[in-house]
Structure formats: structure tokens, C-alpha cells
Coordinates of N, CA and C and ligand atoms in Angstrom, one line a residue:
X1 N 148.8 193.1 -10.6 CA 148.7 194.3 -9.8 C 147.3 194.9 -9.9
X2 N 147.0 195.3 -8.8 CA 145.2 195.8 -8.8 C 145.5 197.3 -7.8
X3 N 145.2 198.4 -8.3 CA 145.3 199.8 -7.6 C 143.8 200.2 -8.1
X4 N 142.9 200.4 -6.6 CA 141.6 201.0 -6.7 C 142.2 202.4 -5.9
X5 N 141.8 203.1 -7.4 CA 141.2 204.5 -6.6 C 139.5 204.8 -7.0
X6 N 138.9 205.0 -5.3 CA 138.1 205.6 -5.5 C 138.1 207.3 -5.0
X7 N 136.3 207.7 -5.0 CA 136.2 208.8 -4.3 C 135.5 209.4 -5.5
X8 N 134.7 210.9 -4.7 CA 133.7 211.6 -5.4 C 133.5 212.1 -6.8
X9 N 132.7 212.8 -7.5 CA 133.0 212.9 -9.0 C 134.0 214.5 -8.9
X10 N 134.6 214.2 -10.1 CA 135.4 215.2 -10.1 C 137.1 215.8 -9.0
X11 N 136.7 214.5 -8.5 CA 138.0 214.4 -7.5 C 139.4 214.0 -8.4
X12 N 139.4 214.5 -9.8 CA 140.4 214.1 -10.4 C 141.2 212.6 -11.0
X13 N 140.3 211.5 -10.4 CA 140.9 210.2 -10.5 C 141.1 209.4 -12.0
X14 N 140.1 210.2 -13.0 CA 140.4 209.6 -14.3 C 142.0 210.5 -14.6
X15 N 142.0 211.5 -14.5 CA 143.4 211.8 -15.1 C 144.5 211.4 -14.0
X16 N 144.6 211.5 -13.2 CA 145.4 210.5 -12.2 C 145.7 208.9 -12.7
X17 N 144.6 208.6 -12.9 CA 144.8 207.0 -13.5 C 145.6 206.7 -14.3
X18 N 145.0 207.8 -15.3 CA 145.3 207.3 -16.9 C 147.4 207.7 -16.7
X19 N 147.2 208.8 -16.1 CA 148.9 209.1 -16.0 C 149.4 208.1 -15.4
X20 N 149.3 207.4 -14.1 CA 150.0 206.5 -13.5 C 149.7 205.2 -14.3
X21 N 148.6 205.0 -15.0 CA 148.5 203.7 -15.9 C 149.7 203.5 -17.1
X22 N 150.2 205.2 -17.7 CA 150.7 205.1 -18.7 C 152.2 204.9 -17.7
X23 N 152.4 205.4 -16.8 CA 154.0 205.2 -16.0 C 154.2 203.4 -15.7
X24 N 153.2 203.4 -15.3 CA 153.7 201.9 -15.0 C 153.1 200.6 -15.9
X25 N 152.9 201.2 -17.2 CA 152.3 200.5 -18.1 C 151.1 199.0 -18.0
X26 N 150.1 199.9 -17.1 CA 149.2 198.3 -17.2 C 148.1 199.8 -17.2
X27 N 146.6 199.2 -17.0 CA 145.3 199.1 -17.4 C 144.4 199.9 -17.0
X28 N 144.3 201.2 -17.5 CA 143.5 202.0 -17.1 C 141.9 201.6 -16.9
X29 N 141.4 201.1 -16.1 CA 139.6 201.3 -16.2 C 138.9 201.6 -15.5
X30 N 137.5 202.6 -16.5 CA 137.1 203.8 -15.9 C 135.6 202.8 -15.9
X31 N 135.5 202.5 -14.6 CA 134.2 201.8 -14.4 C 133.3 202.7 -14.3
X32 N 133.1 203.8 -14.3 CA 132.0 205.0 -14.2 C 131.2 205.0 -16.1
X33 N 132.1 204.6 -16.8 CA 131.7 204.7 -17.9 C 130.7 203.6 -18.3
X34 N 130.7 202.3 -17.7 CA 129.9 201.4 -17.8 C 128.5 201.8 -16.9
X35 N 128.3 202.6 -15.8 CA 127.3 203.5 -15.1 C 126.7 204.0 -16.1
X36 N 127.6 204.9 -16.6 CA 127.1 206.1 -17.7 C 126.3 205.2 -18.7
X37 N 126.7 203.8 -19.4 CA 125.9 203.1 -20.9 C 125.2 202.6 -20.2
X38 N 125.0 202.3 -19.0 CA 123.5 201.8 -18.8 C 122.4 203.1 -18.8
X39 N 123.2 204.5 -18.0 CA 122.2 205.2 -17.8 C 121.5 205.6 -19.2
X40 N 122.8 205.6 -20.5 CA 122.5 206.5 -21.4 C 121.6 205.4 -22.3
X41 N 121.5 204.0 -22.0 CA 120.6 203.4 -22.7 C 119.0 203.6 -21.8
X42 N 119.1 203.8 -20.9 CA 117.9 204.4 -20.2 C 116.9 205.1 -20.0
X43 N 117.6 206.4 -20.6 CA 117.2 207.6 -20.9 C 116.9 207.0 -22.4
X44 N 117.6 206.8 -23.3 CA 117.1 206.5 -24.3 C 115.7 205.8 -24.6
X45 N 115.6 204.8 -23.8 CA 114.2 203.9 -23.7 C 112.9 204.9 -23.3
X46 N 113.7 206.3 -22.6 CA 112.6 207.3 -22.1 C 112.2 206.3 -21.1
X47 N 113.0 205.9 -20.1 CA 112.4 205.7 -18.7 C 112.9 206.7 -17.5
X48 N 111.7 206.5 -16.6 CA 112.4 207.8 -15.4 C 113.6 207.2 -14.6
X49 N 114.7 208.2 -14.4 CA 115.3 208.0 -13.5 C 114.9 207.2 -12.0
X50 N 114.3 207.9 -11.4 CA 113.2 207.0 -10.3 C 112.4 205.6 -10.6
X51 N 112.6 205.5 -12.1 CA 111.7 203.8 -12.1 C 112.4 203.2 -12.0
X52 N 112.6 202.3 -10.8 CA 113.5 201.1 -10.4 C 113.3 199.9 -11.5
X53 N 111.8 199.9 -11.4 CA 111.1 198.4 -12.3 C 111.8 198.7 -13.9
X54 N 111.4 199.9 -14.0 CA 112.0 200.3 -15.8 C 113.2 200.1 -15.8
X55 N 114.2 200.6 -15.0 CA 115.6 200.8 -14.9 C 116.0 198.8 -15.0
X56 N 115.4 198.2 -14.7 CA 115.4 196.7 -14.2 C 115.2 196.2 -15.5
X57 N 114.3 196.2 -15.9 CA 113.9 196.1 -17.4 C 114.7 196.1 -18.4
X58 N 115.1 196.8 -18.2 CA 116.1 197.5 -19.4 C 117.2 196.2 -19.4
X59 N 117.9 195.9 -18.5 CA 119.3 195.1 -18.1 C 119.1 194.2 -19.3
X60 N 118.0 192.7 -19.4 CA 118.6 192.2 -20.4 C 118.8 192.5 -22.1
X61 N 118.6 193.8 -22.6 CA 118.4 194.1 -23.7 C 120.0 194.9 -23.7
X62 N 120.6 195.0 -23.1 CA 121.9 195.7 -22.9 C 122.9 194.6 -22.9
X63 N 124.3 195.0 -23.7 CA 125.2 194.3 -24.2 C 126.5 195.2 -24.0
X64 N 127.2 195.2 -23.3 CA 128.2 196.2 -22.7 C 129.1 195.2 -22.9
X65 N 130.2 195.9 -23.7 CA 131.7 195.5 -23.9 C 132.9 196.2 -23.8
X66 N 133.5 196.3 -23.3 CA 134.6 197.1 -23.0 C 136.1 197.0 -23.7
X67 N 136.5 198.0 -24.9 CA 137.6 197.5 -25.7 C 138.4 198.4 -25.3
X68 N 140.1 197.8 -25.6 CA 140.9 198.7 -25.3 C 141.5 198.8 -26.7
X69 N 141.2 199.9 -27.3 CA 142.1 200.7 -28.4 C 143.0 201.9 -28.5
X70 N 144.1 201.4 -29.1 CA 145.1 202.1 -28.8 C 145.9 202.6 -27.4
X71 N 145.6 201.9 -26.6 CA 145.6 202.2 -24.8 C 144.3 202.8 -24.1
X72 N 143.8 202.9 -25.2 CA 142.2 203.9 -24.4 C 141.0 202.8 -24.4
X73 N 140.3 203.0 -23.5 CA 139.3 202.2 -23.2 C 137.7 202.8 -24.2
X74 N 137.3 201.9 -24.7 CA 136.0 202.4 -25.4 C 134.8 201.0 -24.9
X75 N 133.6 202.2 -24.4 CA 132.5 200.9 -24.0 C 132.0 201.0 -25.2
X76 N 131.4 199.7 -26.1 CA 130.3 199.7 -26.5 C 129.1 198.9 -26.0
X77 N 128.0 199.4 -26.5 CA 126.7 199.3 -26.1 C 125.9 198.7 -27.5
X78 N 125.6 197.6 -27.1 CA 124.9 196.7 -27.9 C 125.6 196.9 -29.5
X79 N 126.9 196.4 -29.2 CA 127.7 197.0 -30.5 C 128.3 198.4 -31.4
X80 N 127.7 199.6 -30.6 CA 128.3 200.7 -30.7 C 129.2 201.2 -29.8
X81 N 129.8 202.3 -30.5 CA 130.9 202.6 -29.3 C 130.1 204.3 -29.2
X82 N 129.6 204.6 -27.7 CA 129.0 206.0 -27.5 C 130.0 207.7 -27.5
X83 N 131.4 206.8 -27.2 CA 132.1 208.1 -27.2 C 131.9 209.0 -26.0
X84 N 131.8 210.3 -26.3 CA 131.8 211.3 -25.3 C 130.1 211.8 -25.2
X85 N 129.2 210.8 -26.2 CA 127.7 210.6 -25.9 C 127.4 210.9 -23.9
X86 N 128.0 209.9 -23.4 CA 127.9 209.0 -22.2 C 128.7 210.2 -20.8
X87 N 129.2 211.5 -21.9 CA 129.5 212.6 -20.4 C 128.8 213.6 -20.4
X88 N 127.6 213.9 -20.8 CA 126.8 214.9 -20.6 C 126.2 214.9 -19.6
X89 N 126.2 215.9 -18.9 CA 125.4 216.2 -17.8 C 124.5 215.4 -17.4
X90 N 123.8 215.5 -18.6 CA 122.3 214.8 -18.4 C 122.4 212.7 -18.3
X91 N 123.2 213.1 -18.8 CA 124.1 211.1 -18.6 C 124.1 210.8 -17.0
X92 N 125.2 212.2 -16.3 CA 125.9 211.7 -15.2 C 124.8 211.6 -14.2
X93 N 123.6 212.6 -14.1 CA 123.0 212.0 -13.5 C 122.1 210.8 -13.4
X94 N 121.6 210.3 -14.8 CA 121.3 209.1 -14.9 C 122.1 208.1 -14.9
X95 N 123.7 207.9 -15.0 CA 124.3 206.9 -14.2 C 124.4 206.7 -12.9
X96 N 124.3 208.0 -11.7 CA 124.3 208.4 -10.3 C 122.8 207.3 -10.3
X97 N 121.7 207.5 -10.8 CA 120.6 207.0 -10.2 C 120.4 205.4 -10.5
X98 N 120.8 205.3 -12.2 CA 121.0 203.9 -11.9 C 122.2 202.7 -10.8
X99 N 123.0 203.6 -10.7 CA 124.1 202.8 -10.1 C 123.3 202.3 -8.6
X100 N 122.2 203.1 -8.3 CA 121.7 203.1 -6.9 C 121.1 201.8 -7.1
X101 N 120.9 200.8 -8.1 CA 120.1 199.8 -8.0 C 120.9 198.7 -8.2
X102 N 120.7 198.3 -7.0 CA 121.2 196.8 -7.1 C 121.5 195.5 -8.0
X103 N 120.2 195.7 -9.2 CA 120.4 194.7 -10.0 C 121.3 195.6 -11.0
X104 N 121.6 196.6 -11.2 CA 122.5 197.4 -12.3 C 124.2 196.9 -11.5
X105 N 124.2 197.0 -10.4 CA 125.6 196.6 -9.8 C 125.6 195.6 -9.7
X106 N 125.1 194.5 -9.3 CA 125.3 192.7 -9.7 C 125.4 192.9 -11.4
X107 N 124.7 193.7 -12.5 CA 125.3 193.5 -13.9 C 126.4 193.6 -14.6
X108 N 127.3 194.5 -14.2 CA 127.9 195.1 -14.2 C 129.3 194.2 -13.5
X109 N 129.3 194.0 -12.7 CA 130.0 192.9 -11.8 C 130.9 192.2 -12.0
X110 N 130.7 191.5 -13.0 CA 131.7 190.5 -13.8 C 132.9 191.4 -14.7
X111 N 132.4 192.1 -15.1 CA 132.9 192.8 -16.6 C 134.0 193.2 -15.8
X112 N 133.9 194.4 -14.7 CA 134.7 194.7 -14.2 C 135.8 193.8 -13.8
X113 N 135.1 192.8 -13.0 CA 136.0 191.7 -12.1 C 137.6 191.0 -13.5
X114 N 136.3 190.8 -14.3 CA 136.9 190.2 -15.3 C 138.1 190.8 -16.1
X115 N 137.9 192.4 -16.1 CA 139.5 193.0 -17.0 C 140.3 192.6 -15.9
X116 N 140.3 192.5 -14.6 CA 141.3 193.1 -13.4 C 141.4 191.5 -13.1
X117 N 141.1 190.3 -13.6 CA 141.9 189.3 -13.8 C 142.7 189.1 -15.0
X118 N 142.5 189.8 -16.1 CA 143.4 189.5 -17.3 C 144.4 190.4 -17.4
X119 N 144.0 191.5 -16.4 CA 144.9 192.8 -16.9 C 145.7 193.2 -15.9
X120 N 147.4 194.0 -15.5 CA 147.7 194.6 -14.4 C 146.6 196.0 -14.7
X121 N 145.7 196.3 -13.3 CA 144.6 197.7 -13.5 C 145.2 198.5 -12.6
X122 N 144.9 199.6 -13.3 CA 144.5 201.0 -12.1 C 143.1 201.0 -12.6
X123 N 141.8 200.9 -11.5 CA 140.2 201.1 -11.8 C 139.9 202.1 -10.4
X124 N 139.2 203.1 -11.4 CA 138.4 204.3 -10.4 C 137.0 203.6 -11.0
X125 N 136.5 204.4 -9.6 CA 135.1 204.1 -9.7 C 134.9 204.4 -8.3
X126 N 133.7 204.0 -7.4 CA 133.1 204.6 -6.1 C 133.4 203.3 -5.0
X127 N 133.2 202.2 -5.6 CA 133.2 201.0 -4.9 C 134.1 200.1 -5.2
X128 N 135.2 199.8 -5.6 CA 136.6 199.2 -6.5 C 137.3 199.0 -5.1
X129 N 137.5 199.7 -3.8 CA 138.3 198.9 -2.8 C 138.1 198.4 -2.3
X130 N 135.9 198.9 -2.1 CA 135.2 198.1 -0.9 C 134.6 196.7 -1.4
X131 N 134.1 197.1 -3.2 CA 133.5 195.5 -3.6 C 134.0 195.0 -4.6
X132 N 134.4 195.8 -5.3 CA 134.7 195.1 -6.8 C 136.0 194.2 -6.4
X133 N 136.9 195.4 -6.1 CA 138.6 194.1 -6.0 C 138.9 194.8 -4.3
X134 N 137.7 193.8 -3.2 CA 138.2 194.2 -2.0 C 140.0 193.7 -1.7
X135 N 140.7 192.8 -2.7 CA 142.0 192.1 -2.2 C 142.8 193.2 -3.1
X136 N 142.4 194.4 -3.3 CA 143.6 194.9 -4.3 C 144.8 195.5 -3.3
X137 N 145.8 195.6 -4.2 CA 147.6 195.8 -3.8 C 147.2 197.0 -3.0
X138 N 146.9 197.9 -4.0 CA 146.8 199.3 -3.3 C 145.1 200.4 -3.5
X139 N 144.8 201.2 -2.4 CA 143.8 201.3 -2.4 C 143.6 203.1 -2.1
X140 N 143.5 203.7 -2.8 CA 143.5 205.1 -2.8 C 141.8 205.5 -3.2
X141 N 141.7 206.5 -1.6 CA 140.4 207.3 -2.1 C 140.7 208.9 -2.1
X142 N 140.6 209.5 -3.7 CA 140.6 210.5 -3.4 C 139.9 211.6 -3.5
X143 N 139.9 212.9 -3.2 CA 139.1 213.8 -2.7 C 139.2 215.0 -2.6
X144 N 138.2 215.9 -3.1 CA 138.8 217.2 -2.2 C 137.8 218.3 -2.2
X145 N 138.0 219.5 -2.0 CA 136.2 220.0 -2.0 C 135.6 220.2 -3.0
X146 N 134.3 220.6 -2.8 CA 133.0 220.6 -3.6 C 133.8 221.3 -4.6
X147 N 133.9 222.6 -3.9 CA 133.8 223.7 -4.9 C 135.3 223.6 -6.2
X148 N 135.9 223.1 -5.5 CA 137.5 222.5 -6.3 C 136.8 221.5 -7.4
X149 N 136.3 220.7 -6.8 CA 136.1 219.7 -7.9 C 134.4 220.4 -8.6
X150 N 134.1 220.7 -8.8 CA 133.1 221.6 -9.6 C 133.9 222.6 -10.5
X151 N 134.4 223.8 -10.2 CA 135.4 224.2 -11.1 C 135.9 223.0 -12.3
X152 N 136.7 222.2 -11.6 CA 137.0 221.2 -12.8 C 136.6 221.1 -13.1
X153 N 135.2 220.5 -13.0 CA 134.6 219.6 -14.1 C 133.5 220.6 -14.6
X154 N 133.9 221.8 -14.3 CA 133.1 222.8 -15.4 C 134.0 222.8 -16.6
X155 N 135.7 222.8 -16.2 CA 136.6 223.2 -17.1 C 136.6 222.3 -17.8
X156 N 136.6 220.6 -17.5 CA 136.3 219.6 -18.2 C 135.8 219.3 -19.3
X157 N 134.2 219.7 -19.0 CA 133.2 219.6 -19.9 C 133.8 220.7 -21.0
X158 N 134.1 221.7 -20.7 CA 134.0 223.0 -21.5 C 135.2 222.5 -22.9
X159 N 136.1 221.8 -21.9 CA 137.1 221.2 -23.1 C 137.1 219.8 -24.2
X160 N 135.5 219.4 -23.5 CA 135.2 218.5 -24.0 C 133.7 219.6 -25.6
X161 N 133.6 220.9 -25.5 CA 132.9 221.2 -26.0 C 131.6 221.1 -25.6
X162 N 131.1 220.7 -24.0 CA 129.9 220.5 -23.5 C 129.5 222.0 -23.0
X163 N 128.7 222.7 -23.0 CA 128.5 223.6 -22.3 C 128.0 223.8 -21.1
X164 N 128.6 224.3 -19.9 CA 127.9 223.9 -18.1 C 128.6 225.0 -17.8
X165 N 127.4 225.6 -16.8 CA 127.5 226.9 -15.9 C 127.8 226.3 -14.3
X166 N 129.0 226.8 -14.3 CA 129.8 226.5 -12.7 C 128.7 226.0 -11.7
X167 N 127.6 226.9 -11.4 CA 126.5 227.0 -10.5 C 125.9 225.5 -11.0
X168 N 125.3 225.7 -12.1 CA 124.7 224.0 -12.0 C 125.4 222.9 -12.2
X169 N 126.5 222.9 -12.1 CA 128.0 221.3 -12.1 C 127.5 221.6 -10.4
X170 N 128.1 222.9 -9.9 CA 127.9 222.1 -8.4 C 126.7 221.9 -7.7
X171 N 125.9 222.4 -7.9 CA 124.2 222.1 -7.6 C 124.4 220.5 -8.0
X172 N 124.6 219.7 -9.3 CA 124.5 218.6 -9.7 C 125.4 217.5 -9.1
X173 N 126.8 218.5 -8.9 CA 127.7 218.0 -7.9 C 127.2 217.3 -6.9
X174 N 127.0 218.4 -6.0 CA 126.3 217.8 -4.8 C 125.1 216.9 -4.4
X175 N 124.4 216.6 -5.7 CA 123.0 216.0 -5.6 C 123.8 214.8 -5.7
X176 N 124.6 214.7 -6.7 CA 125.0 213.0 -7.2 C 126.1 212.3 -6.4
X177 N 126.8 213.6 -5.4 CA 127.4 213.0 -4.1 C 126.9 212.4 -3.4
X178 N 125.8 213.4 -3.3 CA 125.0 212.8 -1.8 C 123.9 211.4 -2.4
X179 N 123.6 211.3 -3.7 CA 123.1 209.8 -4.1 C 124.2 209.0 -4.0
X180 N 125.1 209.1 -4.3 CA 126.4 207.8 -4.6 C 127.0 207.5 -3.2
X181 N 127.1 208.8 -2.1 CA 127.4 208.3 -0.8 C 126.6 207.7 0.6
X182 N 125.1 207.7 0.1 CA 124.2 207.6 0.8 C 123.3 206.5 0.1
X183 N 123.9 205.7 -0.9 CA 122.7 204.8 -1.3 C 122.9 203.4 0.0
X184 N 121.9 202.5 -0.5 CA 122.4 201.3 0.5 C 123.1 200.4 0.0
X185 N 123.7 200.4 -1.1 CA 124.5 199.2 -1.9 C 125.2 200.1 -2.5
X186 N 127.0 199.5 -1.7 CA 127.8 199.7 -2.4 C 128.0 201.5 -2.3
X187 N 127.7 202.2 -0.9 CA 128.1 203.5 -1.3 C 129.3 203.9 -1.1
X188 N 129.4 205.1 -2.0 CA 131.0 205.6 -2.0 C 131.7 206.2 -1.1
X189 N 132.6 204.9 -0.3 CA 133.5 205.8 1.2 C 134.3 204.8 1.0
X190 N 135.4 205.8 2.1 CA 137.0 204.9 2.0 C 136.8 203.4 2.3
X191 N 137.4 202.5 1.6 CA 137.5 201.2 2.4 C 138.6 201.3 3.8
X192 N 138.4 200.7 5.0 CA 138.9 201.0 5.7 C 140.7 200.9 5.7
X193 N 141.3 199.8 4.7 CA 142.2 200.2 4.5 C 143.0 200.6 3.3
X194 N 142.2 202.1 3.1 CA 142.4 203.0 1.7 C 143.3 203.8 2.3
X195 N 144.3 204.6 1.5 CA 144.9 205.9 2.2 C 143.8 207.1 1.7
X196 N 143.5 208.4 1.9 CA 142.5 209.2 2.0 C 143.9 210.2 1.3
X197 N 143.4 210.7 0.5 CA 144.2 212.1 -0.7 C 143.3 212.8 -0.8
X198 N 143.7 213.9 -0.2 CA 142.6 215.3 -0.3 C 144.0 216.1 -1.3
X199 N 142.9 216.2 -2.6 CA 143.9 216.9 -4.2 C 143.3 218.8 -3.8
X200 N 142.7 218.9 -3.0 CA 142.0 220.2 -3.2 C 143.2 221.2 -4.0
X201 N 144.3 221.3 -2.9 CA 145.7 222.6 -3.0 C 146.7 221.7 -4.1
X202 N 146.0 220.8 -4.3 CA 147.3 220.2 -5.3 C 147.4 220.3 -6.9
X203 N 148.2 220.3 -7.6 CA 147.8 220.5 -9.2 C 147.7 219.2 -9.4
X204 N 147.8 218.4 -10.8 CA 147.6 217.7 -11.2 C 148.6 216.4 -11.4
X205 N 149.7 217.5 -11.5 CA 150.8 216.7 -11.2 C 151.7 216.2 -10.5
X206 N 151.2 217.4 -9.0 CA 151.7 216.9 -7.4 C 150.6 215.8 -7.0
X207 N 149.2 215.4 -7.5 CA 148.3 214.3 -7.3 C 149.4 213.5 -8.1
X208 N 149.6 213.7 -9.4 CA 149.9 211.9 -9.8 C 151.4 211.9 -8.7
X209 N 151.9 212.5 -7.9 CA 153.3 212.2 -7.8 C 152.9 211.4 -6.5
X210 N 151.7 212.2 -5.5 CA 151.6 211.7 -4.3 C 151.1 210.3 -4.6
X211 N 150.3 210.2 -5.8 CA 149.4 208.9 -5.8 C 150.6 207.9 -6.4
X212 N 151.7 208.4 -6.9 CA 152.9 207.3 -7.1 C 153.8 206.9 -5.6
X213 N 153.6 208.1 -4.9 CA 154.5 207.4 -3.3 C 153.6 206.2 -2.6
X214 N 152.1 206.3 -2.9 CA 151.6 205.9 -1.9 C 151.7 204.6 -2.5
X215 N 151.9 204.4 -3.4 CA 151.8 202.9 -4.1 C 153.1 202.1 -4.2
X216 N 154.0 202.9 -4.5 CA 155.6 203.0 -4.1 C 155.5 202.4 -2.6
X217 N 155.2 202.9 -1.5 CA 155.3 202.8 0.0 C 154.3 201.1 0.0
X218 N 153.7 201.0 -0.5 CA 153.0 199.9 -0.8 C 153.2 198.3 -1.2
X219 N 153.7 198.8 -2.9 CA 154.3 197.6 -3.4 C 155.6 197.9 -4.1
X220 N 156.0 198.7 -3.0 CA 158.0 198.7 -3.5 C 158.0 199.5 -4.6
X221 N 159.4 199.8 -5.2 CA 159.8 200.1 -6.2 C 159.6 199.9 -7.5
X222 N 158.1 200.2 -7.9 CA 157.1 199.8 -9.1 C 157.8 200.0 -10.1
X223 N 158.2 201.5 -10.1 CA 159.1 202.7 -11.1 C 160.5 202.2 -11.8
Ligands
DC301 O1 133.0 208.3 -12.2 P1 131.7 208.9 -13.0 O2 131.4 210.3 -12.7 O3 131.9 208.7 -14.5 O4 130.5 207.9 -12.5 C1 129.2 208.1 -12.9 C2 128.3 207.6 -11.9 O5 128.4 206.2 -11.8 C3 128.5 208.1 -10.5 O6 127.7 209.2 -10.1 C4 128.3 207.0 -9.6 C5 128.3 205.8 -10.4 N1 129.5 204.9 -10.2 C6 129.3 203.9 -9.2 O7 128.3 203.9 -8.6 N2 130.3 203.0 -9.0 C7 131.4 203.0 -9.7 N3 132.4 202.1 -9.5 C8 131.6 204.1 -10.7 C9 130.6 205.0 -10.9

């Protein structure tokens, strides 16, 4: 079984996942996290976001592996595991800019393809219905406004001990939408046969219910 949900940051889809991954017991993966260890080995090297050639460079010295412990997914990076290193602000946007390059998305490519042959998946990410698993079962993009999903992921970070002021999540918000929806490879929109979930008015747990019918209506009586 292969369920891509995509759609914007903060649209809710990692906790959506992880709940319907634990209901129907297969494979949570959060391919954004593999964005994030390239970006955060990136930044590390002290290359600019804008150097394509640097950003390119960097690829064969990076060793990205993806473990599942305890049901949770952990990437490491050239043999470490980064943790909650890889959600800082300053990460998200260097994964938004690397993802924009083509040879970081051919890198990347396999790894992904590869859990979602060994494993039943639920995978978020931006592009999971249009390139990664175009034949998946079921294909949800979801969504909802700026200012909804900014709140969260102010409240997010705050619970993760990060500190972010509402105003710059959505300032950042919107810069890294408008990079991940407008690049030329691979940008983030519905595949044409996705269902479209706007979570704006919804809590968290009328999302995971709706995102259980639609998959229900899909491939039958999963439950
Ligand atoms: O889902 P996230 O916020 O952790 O993703 C971080 C960045 O990685 C996001 O701005 C765009 C990019 N990304 C992508 O291009 N394709 C994916 N499948 C997942 C993430």
C-alpha cells in the first residue's frame, strides 16, 4: 500500500501521517527530513543557499540513511543521527532552496523509492503523487491557509523548544511556498488525481478522520 500526501509546509501532514500510519500499522515517511540533511549539511560546509555549483558539490560527500526506531523514523547523515538539529528555521529554509536543484532531487530519489518498495507507506512530502510514487493507492494533497498553517508551526516549533515569532514563520512561510511551488522540477501541486483537503476549520482530529474516509472510499475497508 503507497498513500502520498502532499501539500504546503505546515498544512499538518506529518501529524496526519504519523496518526493514520499508527491506525493502519505500516510506514510513516517524512521525506522533507531528507531535504532538511542535505540542507543542514550545507549550511554546515558554509555554502550559500543560492550556490547551485556549492549545493552540487556537496552531494558526494553526503551519506543519508534512513532508520526506523522504535516506529519513528531517524535520518542519519554520514553516520549521525541530527535529531531535531534539522527543524530550525534556519534548516527549513535551506532545505526549500536546496530541494530547488535538480541534482539534490535525482539524489535523494532512490532512498525514498526504496522504503516504499519494502514497506506498506504513508510519505508526505511536496512531490510523492506527482514523482516519487506517481502509481500510489491513494493520493491526498493537503492544505489550508497561510495564516492557519503559520500559527502552527509557530506553536510547533515553540513545543519543540525553538523560539519563532508568528510574523517571521509567516514571512518565511510564504517565501518557502512560493520557492517549492514555483520551482521547475518537481513543484509542489496536486497531482491531477489527488483529492484536495483544505484542514484550515478542521482540528486535528477531524483531518485524521477525513484523511481515513478518503482512503477508505479508495481502497475499501483498510480499518
Ligand atoms: O516538509 P518539510 O517542511 O520538512 O520540507 C522541507 C523542505 O523540503 C520544503 O520547503 C520543500 C522540500 N521538500 C521537497 O521539495 N520535496 C519533498 N518531497 C519534501 C520536502
Amino acid at each position: 500500500m503507497q498513500i502520498a500526501i502532499d501539500g504546503p509546509s505546515g498544512a499538518g501532514k506529518s501529524s496526519v501521517a504519523k496518526a493514520v500510519a499508527a491506525k493502519l500499522g505500516i510506514v510513516y515517511v517524512d521525506t522533507g527530513a531528507l531535504y532538511r540533511t542535505v540542507g543542514y549539511y550545507v549550511r554546515e560546509r558554509g555554502v550559500k543557499k543560492e550556490d547551485t555549483a556549492g549545493i552540487v558539490a556537496c552531494l558526494p560527500h553526503i551519506a543519508i540513511e534512513v532508520r526506523y526506531e522504535n516506529g519513528a523514523q531517524h535520518v542519519y547523515l554520514n553516520g549521525e543521527d541530527l535529531g531535531d538539529r534539522i527543524r530550525q528555521p534556519e534548516i527549513s529554509m535551506y532545505a526549500s532552496a536546496v530541494s530547488a536543484v535538480p541534482a539534490v532531487r535525482a539524489f535523494l530519489l532512490d532512498t525514498q523509492r526504496d522504503i516504499a518498495k519494502k514497506n506498506h507507506v504513508i510519505m508526505d512530502g511536496r512531490d510523492i503523487g506527482t514523482v516519487i510514487l506517481p502509481n500510489a493507492d491513494v493520493k491526498i494533497f493537503l492544505t489550508a491557509s497561510c495564516e492557519a498553517r503559520a500559527l502552527r508551526r509557530t506553536r510547533e516549533l515553540a513545543e519543540k523548544g525553538i523560539k519563532a515569532d508568528y510574523a517571521d514563520v509567516l514571512r518565511e512561510m510564504n517565501e518557502r511556498d512560493h520557492n517549492d511551488s514555483h520551482r521547475a522540477v518537481a513543484p509542489a501541486v496536486a497531482a491531477p488525481d489527488a483529492a484536495v483537503l483544505d484542514n484550515s476549520d478542521l482540528t486535528p482530529e477531524q483531518t485524521v478522520e477525513a484523511v481515513l474516509g478518503l482512503i477508505r472510499r479508495k481502497v475499501g475497508n483498510v480499518l
